[in-house]
PDB file of C-alpha atoms and ligand atoms in Angstrom:
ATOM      1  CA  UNK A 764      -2.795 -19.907  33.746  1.00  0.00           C
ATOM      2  CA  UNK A 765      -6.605 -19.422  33.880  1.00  0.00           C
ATOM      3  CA  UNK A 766      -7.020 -22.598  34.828  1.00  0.00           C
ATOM      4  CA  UNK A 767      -4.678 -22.444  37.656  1.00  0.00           C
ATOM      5  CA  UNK A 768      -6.284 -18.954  39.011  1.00  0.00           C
ATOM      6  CA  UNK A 769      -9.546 -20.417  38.994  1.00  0.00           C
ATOM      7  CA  UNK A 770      -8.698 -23.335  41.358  1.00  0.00           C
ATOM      8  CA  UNK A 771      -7.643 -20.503  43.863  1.00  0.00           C
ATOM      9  CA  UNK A 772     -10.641 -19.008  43.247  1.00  0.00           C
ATOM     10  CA  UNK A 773     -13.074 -22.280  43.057  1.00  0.00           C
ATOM     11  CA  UNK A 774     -11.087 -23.602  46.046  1.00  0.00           C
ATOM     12  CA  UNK A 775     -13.177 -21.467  49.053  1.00  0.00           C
ATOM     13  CA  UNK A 776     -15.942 -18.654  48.713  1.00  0.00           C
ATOM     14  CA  UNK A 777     -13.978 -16.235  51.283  1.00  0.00           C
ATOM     15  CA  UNK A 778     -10.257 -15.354  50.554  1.00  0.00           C
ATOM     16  CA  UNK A 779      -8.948 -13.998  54.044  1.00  0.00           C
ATOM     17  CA  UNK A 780      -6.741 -10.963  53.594  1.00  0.00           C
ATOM     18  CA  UNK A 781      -3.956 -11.838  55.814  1.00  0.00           C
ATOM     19  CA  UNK A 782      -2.117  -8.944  57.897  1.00  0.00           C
ATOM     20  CA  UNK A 783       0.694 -10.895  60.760  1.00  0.00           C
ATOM     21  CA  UNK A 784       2.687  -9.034  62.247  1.00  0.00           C
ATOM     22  CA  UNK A 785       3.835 -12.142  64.689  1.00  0.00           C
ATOM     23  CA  UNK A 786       5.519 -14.986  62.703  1.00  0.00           C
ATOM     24  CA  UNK A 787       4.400 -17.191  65.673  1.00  0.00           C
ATOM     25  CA  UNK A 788       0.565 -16.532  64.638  1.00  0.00           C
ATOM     26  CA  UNK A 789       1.217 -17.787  61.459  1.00  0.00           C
ATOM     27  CA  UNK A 790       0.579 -21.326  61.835  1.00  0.00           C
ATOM     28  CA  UNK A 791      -2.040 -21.516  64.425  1.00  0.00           C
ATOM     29  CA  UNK A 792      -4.414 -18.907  62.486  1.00  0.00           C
ATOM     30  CA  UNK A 793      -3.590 -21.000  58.955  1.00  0.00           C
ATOM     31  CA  UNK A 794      -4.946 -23.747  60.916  1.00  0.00           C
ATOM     32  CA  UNK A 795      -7.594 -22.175  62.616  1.00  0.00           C
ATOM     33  CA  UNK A 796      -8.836 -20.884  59.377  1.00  0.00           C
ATOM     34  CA  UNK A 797      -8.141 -23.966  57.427  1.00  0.00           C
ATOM     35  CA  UNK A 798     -10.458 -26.539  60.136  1.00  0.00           C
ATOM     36  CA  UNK A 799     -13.206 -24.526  59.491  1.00  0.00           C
ATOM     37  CA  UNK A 800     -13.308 -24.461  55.747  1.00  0.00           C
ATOM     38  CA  UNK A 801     -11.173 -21.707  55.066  1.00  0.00           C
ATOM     39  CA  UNK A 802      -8.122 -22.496  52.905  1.00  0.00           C
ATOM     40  CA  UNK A 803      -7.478 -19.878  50.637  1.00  0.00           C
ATOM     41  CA  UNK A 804      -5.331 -17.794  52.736  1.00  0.00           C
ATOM     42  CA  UNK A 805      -3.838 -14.163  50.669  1.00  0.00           C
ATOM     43  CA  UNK A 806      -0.766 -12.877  53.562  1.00  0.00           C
ATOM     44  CA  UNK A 807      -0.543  -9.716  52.574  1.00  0.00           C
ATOM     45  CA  UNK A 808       3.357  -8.320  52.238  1.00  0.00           C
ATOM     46  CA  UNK A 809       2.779  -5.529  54.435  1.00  0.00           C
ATOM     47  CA  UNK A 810       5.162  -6.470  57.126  1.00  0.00           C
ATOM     48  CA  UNK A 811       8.130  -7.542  58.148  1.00  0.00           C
ATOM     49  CA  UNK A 812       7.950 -11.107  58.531  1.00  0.00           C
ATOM     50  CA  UNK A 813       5.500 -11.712  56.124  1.00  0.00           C
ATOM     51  CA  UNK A 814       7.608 -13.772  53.701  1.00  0.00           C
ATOM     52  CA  UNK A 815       8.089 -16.367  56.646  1.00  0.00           C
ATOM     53  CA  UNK A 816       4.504 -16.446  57.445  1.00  0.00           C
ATOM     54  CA  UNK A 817       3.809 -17.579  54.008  1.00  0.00           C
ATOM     55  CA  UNK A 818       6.554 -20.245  54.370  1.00  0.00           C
ATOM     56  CA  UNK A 819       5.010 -21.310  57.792  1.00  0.00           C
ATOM     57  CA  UNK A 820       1.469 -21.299  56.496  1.00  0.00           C
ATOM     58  CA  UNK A 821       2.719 -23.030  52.983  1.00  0.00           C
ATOM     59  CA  UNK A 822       2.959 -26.159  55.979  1.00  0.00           C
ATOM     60  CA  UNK A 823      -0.380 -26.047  56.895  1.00  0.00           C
ATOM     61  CA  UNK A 824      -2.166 -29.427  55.294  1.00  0.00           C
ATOM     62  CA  UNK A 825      -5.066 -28.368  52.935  1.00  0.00           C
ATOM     63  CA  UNK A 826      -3.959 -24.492  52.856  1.00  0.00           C
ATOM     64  CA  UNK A 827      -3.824 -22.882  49.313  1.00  0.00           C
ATOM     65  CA  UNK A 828      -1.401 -19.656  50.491  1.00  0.00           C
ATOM     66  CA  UNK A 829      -0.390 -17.185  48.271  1.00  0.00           C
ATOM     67  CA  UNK A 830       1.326 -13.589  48.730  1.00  0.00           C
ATOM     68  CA  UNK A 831      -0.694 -10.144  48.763  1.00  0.00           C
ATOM     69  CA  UNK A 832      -0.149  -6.544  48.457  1.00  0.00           C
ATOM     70  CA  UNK A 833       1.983  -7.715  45.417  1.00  0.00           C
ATOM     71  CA  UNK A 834       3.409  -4.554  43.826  1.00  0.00           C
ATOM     72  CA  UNK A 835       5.875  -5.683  40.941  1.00  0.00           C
ATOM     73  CA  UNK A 836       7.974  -8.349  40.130  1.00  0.00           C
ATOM     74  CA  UNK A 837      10.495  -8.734  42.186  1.00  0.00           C
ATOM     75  CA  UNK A 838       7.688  -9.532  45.135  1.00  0.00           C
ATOM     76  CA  UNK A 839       6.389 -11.514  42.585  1.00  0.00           C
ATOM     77  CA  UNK A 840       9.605 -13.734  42.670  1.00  0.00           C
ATOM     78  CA  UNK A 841      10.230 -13.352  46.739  1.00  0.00           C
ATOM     79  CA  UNK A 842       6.691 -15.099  47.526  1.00  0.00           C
ATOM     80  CA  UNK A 843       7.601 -18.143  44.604  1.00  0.00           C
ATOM     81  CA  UNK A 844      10.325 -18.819  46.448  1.00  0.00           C
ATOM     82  CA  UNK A 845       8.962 -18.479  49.842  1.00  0.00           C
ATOM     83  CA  UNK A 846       5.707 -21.173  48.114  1.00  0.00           C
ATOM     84  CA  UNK A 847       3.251 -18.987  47.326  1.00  0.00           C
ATOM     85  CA  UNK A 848       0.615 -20.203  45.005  1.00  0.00           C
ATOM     86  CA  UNK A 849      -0.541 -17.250  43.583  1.00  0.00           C
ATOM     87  CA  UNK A 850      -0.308 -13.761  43.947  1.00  0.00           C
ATOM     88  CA  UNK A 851      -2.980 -10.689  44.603  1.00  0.00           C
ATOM     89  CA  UNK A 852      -2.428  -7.029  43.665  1.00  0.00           C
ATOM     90  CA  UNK A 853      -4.342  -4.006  44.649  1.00  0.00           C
ATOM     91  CA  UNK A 854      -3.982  -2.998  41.646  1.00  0.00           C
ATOM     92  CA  UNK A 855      -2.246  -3.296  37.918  1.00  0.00           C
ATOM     93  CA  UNK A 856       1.445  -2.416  35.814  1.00  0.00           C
ATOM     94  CA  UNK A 857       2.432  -4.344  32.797  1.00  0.00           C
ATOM     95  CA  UNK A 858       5.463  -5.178  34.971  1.00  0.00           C
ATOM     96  CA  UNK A 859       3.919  -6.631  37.703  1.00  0.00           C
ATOM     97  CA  UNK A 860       1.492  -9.106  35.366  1.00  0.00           C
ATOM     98  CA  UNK A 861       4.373  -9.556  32.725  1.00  0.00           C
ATOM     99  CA  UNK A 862       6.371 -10.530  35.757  1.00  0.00           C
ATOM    100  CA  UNK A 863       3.901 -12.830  37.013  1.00  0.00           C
ATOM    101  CA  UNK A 864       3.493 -14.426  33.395  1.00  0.00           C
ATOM    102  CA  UNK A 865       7.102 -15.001  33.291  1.00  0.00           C
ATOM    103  CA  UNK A 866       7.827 -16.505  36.889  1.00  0.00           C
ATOM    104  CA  UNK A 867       4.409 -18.933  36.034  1.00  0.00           C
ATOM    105  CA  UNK A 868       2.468 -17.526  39.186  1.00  0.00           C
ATOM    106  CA  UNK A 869      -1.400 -16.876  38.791  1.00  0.00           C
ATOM    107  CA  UNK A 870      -1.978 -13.416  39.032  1.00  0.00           C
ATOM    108  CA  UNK A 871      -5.220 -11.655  40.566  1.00  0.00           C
ATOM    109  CA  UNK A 872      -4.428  -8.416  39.517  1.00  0.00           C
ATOM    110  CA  UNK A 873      -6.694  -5.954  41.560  1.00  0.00           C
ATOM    111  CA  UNK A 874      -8.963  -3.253  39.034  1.00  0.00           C
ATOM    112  CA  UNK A 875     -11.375  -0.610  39.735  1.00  0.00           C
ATOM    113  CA  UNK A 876     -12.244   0.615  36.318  1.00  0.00           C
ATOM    114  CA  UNK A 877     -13.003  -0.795  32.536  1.00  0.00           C
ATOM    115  CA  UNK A 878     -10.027   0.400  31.448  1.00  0.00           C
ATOM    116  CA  UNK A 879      -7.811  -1.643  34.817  1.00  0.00           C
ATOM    117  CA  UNK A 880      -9.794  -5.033  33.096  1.00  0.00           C
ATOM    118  CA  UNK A 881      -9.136  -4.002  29.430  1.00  0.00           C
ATOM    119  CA  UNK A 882      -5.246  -3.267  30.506  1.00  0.00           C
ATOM    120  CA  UNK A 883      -5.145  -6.874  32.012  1.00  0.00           C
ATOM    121  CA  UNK A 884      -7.093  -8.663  29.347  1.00  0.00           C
ATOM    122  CA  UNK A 885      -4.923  -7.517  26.651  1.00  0.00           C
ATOM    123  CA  UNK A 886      -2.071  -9.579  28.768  1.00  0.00           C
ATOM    124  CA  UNK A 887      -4.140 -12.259  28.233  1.00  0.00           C
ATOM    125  CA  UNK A 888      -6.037 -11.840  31.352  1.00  0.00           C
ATOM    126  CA  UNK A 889      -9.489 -12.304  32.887  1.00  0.00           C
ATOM    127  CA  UNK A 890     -10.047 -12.901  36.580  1.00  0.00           C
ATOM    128  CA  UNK A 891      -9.442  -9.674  38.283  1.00  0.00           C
ATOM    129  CA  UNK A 892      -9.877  -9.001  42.255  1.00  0.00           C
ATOM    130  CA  UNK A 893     -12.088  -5.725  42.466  1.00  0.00           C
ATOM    131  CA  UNK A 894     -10.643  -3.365  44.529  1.00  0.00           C
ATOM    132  CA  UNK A 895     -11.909  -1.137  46.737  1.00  0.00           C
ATOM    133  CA  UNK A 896     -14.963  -3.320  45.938  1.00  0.00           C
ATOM    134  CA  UNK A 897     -17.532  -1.102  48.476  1.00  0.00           C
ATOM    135  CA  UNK A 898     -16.021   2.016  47.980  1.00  0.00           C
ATOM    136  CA  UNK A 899     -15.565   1.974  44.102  1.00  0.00           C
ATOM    137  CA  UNK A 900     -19.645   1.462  43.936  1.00  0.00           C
ATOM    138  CA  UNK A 901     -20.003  -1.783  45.251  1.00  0.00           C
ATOM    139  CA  UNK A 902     -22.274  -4.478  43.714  1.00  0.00           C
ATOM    140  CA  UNK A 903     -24.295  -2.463  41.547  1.00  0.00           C
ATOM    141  CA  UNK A 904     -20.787  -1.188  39.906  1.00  0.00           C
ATOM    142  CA  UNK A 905     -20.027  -4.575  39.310  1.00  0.00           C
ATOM    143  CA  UNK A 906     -23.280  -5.439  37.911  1.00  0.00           C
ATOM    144  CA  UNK A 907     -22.153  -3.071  35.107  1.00  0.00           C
ATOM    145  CA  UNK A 908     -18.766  -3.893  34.319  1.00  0.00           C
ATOM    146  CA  UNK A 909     -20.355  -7.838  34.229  1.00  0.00           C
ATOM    147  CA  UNK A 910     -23.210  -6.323  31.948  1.00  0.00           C
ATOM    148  CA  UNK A 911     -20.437  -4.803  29.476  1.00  0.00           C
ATOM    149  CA  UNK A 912     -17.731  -7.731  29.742  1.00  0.00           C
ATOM    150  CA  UNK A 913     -19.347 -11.007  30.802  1.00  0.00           C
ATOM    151  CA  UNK A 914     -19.668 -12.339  27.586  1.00  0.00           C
ATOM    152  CA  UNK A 915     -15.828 -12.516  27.876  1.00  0.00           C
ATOM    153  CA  UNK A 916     -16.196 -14.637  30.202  1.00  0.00           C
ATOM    154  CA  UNK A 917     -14.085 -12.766  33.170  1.00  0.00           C
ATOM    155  CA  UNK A 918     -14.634 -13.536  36.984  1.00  0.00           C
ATOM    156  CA  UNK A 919     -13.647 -11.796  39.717  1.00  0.00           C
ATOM    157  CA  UNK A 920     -12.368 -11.528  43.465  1.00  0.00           C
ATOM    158  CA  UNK A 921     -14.111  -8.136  45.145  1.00  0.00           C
ATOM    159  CA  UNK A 922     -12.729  -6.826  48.123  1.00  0.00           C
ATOM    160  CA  UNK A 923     -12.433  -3.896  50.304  1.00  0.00           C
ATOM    161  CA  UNK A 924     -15.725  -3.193  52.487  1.00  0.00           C
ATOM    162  CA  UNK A 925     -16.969  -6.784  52.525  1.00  0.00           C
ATOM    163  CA  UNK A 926     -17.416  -8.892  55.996  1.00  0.00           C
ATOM    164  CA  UNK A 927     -19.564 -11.127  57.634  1.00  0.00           C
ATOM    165  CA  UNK A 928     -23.082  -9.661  57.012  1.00  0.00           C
ATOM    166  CA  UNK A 929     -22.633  -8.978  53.196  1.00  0.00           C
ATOM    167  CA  UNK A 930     -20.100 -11.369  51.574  1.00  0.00           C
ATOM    168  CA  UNK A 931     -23.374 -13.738  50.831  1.00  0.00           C
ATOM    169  CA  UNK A 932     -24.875 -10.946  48.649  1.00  0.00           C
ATOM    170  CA  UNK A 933     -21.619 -10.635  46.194  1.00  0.00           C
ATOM    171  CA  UNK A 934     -21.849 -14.160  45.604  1.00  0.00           C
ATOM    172  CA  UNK A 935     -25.014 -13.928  43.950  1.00  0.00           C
ATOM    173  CA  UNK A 936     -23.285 -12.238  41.372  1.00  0.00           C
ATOM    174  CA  UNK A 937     -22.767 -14.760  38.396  1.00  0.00           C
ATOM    175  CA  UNK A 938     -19.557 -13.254  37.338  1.00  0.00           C
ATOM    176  CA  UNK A 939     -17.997 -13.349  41.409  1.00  0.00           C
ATOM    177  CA  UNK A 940     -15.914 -16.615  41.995  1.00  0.00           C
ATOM    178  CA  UNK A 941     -15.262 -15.573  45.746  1.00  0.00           C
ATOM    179  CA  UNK A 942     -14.725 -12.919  47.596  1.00  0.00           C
ATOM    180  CA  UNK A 943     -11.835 -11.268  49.977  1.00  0.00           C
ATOM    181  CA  UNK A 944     -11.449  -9.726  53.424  1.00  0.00           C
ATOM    182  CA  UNK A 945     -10.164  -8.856  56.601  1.00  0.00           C
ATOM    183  CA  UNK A 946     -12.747  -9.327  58.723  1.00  0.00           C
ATOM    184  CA  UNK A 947     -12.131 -12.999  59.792  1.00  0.00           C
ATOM    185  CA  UNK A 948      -8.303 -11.981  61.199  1.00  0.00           C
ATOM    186  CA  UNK A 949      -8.769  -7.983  61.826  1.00  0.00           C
ATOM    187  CA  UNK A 950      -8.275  -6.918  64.933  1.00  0.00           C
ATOM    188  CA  UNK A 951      -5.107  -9.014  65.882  1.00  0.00           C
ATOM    189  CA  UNK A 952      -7.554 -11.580  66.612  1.00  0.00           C
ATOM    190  CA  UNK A 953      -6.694 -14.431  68.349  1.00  0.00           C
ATOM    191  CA  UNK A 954      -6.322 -18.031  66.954  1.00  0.00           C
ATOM    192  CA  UNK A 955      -9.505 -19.109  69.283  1.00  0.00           C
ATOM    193  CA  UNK A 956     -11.291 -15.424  67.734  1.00  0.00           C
ATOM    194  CA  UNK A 957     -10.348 -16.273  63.900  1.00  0.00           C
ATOM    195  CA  UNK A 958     -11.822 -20.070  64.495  1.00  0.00           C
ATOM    196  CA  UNK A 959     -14.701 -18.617  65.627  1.00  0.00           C
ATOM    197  CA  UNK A 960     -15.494 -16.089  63.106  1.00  0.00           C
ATOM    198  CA  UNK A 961     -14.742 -18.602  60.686  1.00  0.00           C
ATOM    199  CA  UNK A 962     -16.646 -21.271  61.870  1.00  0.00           C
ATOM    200  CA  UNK A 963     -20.066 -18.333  61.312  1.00  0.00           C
ATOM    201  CA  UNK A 964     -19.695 -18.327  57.527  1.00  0.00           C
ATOM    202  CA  UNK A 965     -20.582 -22.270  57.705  1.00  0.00           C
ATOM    203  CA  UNK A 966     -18.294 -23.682  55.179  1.00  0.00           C
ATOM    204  CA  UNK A 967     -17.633 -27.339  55.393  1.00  0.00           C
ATOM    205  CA  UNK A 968     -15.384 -28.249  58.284  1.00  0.00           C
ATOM    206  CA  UNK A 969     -11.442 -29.915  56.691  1.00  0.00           C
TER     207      UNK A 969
HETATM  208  C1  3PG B1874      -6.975  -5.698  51.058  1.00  0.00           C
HETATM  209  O1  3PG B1874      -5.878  -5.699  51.521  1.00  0.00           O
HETATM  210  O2  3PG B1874      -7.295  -6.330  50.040  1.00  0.00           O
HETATM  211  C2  3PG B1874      -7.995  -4.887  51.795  1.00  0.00           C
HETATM  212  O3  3PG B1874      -7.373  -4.075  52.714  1.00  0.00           O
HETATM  213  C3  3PG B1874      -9.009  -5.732  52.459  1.00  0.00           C
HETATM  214  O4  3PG B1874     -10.085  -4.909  52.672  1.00  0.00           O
HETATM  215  P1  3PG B1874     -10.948  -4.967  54.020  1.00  0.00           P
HETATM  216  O5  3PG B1874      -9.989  -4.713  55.138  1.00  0.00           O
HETATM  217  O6  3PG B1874     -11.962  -3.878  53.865  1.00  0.00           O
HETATM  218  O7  3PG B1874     -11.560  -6.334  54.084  1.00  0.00           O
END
């Protein structure tokens, strides 16, 4: 399983939070996100037809999707079957990661204090998405969870707060495998707007 969550998170350095509310959009942003580098794409369950946008953007050559805003298990089961990859929480139940465990999805269970990481370690656990990253005391808060736990070895996803000017400055972290946000799609941004945004955090063109 650890092995698995790490190729999501090895795969890109930026993890798009994904918010369609147009099943239409769904293809053309995968793809504008996915020609310029970006293929880790988390859709978020938050609306309506966000089960078929991860089935349209499963389609997409080269995109890694998984579901979001993944609350227990039985969303945990709706986004396997729809072909998501993995699955992102804001935040952590023994249900939702024992459901997780049990459907074989890689989890990235979101945590905000020592206790969230200890709680999802003793499941066997240790990549976590950190979450609100900027609000919950932002890098130098996860300088001192690393300085505690890094020895085990755990890695993490922050988001919440991060964009375009300061997503560099997590990754210097050594314990940060990538990091998420909505800034590259916010906005109802356009398929021509998300290309563009994408194309400034110079990842190698697919
Ligand atoms: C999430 O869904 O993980 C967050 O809402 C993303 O946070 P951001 O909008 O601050 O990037």
């Amino acid at each position: 399983m650890v092995k698995r969550i790490d190729q999501v998170l090895d795969a890109c350095p930026v993890m798009p939070v994904l918010v369609i509310n147009d099943v239409k959009q769904a293809r053309p942003i995968a793809e504008a996100l996915v020609s310029n580098g970006v293929t880790t794409l988390e859709v978020t369950l938050r609306t309506p037809c966000a089960i078929e946008v991860i089935q349209e953007m499963a389609k997409v050559p080269g995109a890694l999707v998984g579901a979001g805003t993944v609350l227990h298990g039985q969303h945990v089961r709706q986004a396997k079957a729809a072909g998501a990859q993995f699955v992102v929480s804001p935040g952590i139940t023994t249900e939702l990661v024992r459901s997780a465990l049990a459907a074989d999805m890689p989890i990235l269970p979101g945590t905000a204090t020592i206790s969230d990481i200890m709680m999802g370690m003793d499941m066997g656990l240790n990549r976590f998405k950190f979450f609100p990253a900027v609000l919950n005391g932002g890098i130098p808060k996860l300088k001192a969870f690393s300085g505690v736990l890094g020895h085990t070895g755990l890695r993490f996803c922050p988001t919440g707060g991060i964009d375009g000017s300061t997503w560099k400055d997590w990754l210097q972290l050594p314990t940060v495998a990538c990091v998420g946000g909505s800034w590259l799609t916010s906005g109802n941004a356009t398929p021509e707007e998300v290309a563009k945004r994408a194309a400034a955090l110079g990842l190698k063109k697919k």
